[in-house]
Short mmCIF file of N, CA, C and O in Angstrom, two decimals:
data_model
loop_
_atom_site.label_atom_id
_atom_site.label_comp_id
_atom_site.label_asym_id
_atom_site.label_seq_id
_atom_site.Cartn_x
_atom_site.Cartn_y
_atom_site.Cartn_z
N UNK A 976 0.85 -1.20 0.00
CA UNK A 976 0.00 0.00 0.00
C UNK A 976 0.88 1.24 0.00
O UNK A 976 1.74 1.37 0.87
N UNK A 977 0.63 2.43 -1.21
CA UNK A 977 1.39 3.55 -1.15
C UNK A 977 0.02 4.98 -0.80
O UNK A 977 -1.12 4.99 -1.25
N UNK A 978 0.56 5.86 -0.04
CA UNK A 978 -0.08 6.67 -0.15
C UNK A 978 0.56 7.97 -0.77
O UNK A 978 1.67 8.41 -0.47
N UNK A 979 -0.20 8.43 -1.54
CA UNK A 979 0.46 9.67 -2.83
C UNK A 979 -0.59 10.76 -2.65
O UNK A 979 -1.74 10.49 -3.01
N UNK A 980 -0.35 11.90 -2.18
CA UNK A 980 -0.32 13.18 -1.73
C UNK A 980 -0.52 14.17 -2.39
O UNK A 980 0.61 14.59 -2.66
N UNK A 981 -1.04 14.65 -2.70
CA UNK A 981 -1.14 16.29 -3.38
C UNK A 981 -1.63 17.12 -3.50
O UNK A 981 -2.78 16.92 -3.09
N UNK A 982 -1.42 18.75 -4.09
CA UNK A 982 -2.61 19.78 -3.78
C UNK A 982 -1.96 20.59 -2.92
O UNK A 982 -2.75 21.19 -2.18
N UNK A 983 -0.87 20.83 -2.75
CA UNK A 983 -0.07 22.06 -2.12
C UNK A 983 0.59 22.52 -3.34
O UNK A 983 0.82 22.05 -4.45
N UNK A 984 0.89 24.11 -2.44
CA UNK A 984 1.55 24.83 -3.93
C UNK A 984 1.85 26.32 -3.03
O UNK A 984 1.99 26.39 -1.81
N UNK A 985 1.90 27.21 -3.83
CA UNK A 985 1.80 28.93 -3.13
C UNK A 985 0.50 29.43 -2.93
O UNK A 985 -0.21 29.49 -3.93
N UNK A 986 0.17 29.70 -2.19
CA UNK A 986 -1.52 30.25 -1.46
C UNK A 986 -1.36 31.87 -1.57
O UNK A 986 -0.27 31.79 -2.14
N UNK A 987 -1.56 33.21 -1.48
CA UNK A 987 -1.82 34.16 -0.78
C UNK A 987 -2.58 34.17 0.80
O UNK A 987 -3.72 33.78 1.04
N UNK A 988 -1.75 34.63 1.61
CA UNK A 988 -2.87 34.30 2.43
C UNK A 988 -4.48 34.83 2.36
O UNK A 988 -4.66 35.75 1.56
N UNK A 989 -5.69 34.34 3.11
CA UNK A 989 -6.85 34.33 2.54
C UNK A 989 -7.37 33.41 1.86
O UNK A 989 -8.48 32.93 2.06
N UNK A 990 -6.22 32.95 0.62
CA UNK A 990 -6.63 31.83 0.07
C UNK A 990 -7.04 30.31 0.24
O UNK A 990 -6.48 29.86 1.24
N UNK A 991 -7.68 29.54 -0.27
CA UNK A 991 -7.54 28.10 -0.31
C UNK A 991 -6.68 26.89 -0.90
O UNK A 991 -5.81 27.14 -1.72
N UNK A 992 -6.82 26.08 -0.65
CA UNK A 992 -6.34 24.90 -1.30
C UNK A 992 -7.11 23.59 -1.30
O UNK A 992 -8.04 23.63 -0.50
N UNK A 993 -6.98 22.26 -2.07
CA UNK A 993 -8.05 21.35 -2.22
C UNK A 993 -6.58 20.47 -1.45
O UNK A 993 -5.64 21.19 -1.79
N UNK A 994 -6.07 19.46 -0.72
CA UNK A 994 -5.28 18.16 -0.60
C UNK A 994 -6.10 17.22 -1.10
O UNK A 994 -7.32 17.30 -1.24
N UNK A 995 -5.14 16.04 -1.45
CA UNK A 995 -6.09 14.82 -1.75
C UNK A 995 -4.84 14.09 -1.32
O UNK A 995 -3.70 14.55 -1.15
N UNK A 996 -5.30 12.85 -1.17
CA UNK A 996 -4.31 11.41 -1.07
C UNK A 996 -4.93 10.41 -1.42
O UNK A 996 -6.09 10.20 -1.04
N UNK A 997 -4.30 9.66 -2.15
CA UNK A 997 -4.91 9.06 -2.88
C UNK A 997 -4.16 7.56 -2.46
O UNK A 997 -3.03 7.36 -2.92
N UNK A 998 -4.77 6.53 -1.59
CA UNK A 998 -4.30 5.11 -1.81
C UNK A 998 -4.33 3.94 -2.82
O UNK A 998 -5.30 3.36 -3.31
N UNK A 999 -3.21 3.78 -2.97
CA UNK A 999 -2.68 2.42 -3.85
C UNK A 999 -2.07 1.15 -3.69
O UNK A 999 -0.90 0.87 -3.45
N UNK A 1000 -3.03 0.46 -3.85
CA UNK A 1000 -2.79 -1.06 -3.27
C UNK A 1000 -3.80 -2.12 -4.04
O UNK A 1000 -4.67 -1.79 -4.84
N UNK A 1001 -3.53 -3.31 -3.68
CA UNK A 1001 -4.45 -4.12 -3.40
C UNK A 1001 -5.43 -4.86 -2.30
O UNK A 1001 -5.81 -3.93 -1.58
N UNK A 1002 -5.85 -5.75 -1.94
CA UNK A 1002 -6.48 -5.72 -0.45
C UNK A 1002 -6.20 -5.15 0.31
O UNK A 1002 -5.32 -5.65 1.02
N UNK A 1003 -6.71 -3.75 0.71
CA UNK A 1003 -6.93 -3.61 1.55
C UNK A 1003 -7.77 -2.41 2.33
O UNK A 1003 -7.88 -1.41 1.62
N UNK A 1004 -8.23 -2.33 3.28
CA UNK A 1004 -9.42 -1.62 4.34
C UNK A 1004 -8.73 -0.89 5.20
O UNK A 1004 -8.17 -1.34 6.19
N UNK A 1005 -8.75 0.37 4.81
CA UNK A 1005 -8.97 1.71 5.94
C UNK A 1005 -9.16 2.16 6.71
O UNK A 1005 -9.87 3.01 6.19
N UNK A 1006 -9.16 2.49 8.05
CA UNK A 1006 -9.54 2.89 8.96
C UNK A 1006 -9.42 4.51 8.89
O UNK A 1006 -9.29 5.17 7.85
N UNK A 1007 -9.49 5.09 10.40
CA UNK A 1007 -9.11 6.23 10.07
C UNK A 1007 -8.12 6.77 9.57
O UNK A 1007 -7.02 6.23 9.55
N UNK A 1008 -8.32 7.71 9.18
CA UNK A 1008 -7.16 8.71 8.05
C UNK A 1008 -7.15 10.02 8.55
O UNK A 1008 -8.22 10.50 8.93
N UNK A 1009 -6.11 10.66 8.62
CA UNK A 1009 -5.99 11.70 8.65
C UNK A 1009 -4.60 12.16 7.98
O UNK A 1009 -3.75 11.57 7.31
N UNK A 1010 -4.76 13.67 8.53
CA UNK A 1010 -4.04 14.88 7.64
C UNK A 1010 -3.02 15.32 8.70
O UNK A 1010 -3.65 15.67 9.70
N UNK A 1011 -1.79 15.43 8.86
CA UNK A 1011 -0.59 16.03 9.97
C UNK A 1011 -0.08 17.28 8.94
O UNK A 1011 -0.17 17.32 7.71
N UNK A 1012 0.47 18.22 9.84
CA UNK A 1012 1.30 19.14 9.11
C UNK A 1012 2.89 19.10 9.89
O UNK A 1012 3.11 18.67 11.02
N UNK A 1013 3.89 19.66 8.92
CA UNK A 1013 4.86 20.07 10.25
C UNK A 1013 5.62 21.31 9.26
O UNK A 1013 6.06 21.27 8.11
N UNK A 1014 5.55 22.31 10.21
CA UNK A 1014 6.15 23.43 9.80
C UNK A 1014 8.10 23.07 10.63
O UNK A 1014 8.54 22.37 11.55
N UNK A 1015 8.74 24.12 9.53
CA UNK A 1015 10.60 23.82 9.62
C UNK A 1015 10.38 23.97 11.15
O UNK A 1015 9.46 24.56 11.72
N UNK A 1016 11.26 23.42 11.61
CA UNK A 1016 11.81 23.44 13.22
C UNK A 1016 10.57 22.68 14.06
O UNK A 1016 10.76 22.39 15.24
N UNK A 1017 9.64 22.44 13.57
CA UNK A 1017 8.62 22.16 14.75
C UNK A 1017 8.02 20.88 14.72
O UNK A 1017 8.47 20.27 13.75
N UNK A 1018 7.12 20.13 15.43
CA UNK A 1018 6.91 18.81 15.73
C UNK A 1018 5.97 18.82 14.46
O UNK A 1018 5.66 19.78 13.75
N UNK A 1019 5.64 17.61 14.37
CA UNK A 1019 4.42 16.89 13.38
C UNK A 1019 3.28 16.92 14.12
O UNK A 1019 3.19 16.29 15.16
N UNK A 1020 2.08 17.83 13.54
CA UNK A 1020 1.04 17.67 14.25
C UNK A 1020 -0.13 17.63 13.66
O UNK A 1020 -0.19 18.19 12.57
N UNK A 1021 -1.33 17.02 14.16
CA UNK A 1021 -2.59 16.69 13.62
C UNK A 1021 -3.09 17.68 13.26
O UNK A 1021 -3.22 18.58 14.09
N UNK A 1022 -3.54 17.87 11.93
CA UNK A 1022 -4.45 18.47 11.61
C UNK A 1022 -6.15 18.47 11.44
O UNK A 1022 -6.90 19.44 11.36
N UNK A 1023 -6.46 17.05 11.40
CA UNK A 1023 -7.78 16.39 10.99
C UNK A 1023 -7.64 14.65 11.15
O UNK A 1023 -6.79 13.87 10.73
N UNK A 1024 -8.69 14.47 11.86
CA UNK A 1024 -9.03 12.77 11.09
C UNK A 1024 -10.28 12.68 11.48
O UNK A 1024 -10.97 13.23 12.33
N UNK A 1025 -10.51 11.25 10.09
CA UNK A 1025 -11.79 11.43 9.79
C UNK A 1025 -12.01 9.52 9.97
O UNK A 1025 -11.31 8.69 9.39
N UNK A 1026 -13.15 9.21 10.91
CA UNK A 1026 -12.73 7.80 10.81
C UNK A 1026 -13.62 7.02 9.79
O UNK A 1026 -14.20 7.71 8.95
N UNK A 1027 -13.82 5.61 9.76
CA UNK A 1027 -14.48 5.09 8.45
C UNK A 1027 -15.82 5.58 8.69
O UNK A 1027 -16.34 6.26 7.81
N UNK A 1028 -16.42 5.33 9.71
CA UNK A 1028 -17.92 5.97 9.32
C UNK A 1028 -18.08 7.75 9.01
O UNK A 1028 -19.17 8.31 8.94
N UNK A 1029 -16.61 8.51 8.83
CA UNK A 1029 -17.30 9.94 8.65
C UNK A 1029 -16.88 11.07 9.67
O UNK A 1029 -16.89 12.28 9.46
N UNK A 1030 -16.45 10.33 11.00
CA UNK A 1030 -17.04 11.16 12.37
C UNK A 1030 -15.29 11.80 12.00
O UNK A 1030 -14.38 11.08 11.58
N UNK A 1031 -15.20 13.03 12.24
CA UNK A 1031 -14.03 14.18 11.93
C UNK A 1031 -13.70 15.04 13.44
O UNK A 1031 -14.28 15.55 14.40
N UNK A 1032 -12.72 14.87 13.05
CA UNK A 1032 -12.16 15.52 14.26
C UNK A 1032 -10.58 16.47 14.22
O UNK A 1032 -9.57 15.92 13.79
N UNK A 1033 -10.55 17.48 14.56
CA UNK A 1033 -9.41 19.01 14.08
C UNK A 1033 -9.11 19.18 14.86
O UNK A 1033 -9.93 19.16 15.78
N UNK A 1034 -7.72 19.50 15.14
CA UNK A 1034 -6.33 20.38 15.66
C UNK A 1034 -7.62 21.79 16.27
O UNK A 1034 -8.57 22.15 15.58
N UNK A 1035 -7.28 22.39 17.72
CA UNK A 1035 -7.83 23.71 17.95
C UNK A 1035 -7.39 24.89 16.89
O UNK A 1035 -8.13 25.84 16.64
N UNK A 1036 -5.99 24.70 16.26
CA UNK A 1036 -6.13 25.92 15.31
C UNK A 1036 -6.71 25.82 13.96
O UNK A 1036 -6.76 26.70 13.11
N UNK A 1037 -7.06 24.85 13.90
CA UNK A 1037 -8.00 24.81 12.60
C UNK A 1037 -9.26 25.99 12.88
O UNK A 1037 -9.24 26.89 12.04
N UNK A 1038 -10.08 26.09 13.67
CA UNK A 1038 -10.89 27.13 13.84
C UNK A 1038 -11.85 27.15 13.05
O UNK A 1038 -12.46 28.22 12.97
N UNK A 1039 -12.32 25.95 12.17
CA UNK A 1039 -13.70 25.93 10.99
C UNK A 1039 -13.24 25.96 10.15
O UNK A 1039 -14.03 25.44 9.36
N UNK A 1040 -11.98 26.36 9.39
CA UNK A 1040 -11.50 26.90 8.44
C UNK A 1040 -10.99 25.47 7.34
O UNK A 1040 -10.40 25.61 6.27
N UNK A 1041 -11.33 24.42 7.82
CA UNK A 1041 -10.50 23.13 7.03
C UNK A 1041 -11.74 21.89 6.99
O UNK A 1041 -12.46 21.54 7.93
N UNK A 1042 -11.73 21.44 5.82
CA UNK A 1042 -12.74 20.41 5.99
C UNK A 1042 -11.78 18.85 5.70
O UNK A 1042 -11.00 18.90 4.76
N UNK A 1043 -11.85 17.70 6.40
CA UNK A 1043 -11.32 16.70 6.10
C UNK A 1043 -12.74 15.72 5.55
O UNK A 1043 -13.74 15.61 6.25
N UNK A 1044 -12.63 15.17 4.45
CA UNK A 1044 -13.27 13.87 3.70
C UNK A 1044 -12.71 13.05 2.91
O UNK A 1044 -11.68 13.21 2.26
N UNK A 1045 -13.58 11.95 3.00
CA UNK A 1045 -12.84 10.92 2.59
C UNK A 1045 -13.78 10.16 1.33
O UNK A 1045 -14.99 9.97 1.46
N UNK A 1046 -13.16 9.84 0.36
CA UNK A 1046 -14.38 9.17 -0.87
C UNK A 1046 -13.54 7.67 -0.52
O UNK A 1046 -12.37 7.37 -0.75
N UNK A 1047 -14.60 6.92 0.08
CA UNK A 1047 -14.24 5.19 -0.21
C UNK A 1047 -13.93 4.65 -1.62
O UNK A 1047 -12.83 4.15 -1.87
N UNK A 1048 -14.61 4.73 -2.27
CA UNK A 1048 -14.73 4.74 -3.98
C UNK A 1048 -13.90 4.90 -4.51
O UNK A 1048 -13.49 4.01 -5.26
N UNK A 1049 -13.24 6.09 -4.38
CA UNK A 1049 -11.92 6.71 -4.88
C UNK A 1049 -11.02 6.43 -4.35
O UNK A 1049 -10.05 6.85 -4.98
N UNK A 1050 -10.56 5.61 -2.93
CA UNK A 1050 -9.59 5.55 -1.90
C UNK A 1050 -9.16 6.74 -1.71
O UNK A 1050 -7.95 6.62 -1.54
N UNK A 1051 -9.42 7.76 -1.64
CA UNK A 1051 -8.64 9.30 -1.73
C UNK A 1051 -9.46 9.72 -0.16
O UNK A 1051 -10.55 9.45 0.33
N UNK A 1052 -8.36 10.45 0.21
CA UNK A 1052 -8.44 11.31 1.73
C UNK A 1052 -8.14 12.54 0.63
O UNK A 1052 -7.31 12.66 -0.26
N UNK A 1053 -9.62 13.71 1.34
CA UNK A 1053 -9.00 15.04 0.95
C UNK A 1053 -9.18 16.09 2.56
O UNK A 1053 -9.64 15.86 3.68
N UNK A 1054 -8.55 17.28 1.89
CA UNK A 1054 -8.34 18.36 3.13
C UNK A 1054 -9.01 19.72 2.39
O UNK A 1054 -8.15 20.48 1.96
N UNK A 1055 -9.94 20.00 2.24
CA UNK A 1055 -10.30 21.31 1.91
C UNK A 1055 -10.09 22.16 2.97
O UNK A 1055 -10.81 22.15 3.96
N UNK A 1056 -8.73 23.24 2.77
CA UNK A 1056 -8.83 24.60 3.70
C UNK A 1056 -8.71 25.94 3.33
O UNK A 1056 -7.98 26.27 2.40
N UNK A 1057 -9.11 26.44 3.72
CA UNK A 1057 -10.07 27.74 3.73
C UNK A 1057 -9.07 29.00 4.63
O UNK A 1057 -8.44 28.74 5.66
N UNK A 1058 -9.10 29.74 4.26
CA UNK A 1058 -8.74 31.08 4.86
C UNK A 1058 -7.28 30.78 5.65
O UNK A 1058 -6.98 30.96 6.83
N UNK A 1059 -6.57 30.29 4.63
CA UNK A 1059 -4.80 30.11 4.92
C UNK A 1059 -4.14 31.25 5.42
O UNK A 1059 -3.94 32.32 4.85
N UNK A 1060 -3.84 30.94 6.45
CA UNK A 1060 -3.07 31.81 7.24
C UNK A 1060 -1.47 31.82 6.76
O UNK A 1060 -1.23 30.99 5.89
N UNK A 1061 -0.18 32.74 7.24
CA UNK A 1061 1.15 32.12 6.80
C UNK A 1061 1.44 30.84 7.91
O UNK A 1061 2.29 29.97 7.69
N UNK A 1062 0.68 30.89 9.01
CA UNK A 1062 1.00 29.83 9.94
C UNK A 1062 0.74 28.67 9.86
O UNK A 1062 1.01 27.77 10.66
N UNK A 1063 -0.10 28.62 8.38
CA UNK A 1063 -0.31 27.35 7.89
C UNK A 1063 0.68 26.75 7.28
O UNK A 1063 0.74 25.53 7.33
N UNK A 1064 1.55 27.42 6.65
CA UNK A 1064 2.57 26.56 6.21
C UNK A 1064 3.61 25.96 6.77
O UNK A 1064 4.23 26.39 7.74
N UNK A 1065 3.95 24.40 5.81
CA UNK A 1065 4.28 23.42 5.77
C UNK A 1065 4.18 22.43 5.14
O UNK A 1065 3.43 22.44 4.16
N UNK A 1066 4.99 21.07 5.55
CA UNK A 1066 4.18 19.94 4.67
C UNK A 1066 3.30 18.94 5.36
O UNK A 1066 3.23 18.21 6.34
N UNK A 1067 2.51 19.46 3.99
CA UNK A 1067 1.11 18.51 4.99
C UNK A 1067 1.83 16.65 4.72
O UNK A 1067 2.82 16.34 4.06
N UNK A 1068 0.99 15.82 5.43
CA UNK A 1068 1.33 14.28 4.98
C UNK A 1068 0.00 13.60 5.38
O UNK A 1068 -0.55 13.80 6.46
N UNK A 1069 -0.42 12.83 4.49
CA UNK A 1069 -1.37 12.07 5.12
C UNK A 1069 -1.26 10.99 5.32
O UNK A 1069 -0.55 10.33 4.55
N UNK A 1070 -1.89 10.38 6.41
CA UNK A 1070 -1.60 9.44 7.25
C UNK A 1070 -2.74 8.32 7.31
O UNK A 1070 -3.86 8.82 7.44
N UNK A 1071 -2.73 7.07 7.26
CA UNK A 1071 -3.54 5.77 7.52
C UNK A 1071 -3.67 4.60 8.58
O UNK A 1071 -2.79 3.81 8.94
N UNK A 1072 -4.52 4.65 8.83
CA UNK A 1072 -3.93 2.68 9.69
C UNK A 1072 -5.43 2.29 8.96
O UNK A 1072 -6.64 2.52 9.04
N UNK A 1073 -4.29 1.44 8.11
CA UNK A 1073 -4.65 0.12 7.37
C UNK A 1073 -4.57 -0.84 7.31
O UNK A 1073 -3.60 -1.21 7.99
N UNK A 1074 -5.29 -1.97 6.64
CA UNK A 1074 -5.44 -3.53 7.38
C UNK A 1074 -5.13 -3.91 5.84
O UNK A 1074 -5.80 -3.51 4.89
N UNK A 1075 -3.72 -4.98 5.74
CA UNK A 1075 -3.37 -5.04 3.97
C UNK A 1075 -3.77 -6.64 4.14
O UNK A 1075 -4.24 -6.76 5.27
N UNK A 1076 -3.76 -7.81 3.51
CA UNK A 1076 -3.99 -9.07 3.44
C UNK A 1076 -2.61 -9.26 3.71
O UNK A 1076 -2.64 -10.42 4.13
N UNK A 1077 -1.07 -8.81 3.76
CA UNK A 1077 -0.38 -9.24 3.91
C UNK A 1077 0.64 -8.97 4.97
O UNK A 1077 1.60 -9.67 5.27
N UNK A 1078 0.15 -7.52 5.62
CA UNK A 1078 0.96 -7.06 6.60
C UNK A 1078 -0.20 -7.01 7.96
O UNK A 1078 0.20 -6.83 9.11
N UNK A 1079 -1.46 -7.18 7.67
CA UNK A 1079 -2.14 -6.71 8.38
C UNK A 1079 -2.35 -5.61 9.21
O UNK A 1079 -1.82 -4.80 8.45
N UNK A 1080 -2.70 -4.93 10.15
CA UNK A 1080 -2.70 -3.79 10.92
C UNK A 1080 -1.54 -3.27 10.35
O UNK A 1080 -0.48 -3.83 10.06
N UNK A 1081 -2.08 -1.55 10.16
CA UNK A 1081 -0.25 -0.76 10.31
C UNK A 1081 -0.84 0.69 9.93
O UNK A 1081 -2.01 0.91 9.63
N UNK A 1082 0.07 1.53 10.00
CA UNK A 1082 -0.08 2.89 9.88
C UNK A 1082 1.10 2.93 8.73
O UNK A 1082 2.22 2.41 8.73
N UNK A 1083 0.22 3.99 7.46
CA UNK A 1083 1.17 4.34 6.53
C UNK A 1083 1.46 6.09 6.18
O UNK A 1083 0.41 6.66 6.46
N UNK A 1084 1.96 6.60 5.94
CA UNK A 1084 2.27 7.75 5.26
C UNK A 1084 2.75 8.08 3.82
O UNK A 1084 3.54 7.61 3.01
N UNK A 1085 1.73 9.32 3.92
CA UNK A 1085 1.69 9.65 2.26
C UNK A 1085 3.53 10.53 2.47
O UNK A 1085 4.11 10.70 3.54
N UNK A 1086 4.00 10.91 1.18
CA UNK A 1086 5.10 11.37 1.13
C UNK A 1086 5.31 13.16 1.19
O UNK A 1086 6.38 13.76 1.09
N UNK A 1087 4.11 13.69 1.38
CA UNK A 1087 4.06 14.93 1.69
C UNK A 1087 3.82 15.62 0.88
O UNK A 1087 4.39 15.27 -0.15
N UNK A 1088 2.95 16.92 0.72
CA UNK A 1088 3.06 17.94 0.27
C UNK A 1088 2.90 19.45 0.83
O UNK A 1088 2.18 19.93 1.71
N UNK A 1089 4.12 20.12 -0.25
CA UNK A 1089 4.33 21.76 0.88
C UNK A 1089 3.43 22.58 0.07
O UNK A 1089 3.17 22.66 -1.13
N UNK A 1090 3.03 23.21 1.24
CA UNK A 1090 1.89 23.95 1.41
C UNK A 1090 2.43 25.37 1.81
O UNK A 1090 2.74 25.27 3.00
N UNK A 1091 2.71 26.82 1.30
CA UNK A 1091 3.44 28.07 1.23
C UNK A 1091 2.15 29.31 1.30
O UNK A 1091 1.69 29.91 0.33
N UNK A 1092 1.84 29.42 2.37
CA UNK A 1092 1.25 30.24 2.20
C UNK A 1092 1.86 32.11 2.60
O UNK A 1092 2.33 32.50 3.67
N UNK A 1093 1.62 32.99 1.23
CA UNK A 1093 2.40 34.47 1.37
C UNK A 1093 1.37 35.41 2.39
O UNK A 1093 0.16 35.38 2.64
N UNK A 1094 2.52 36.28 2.82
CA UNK A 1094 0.94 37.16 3.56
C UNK A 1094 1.27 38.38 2.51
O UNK A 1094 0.55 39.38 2.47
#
């Protein structure tokens, strides 16, 4: 199972952006997913997760401003956010614990994408 990432770029602040991640594999089932950021010098931290039935849950500085969903169909995790601050930037990564037919249980990571937002 690979997870592949994208949808960062240069923002103005104010602006938006769409993320998506998109999983690639064969057998296998999803659990929750979510979205981490980590800005230079600082820890990796949650931004969103969303578990299989839907139920979502955000970082306090998100503030309304970010939507996390997930299309089963598509295997794709996305991050719609809204009113980018410069403190938003970083690279986002998205994140899984997935159940493969061959590794069973595990947590994977997408390979990142940077996210620049100008003021």
């Amino acid at each position: 199972v690979q997870l592949q990432a994208s949808g960062g770029g240069l923002v103005q602040a104010g602006g938006s952006l769409r993320l998506s991640c998109v999983i690639h594999g064969n057998e296998f089932v999803t659990s929750t997913m979510a979205w981490y950021r980590q800005a230079a010098e600082h820890a990796r931290d949650l931004v969103a997760s969303i578990t299989r039935d839907g139920r979502a849950e955000y970082g306090d500085f998100v503030q309304g401003r970010f939507t996390i969903s997930r299309d089963s169909a598509k295997n794709t995790l996305y991050l719609q956010m809204n009113t980018l601050t410069p403190e938003d930037t970083g690279v986002y990564y998205c994140n899984g614990n997935i159940w493969t037919a061959t590794r069973g249980n595990g947590a994977y990571w997408g390979q990142g994408t940077l996210v620049t937002v100008s003021s």
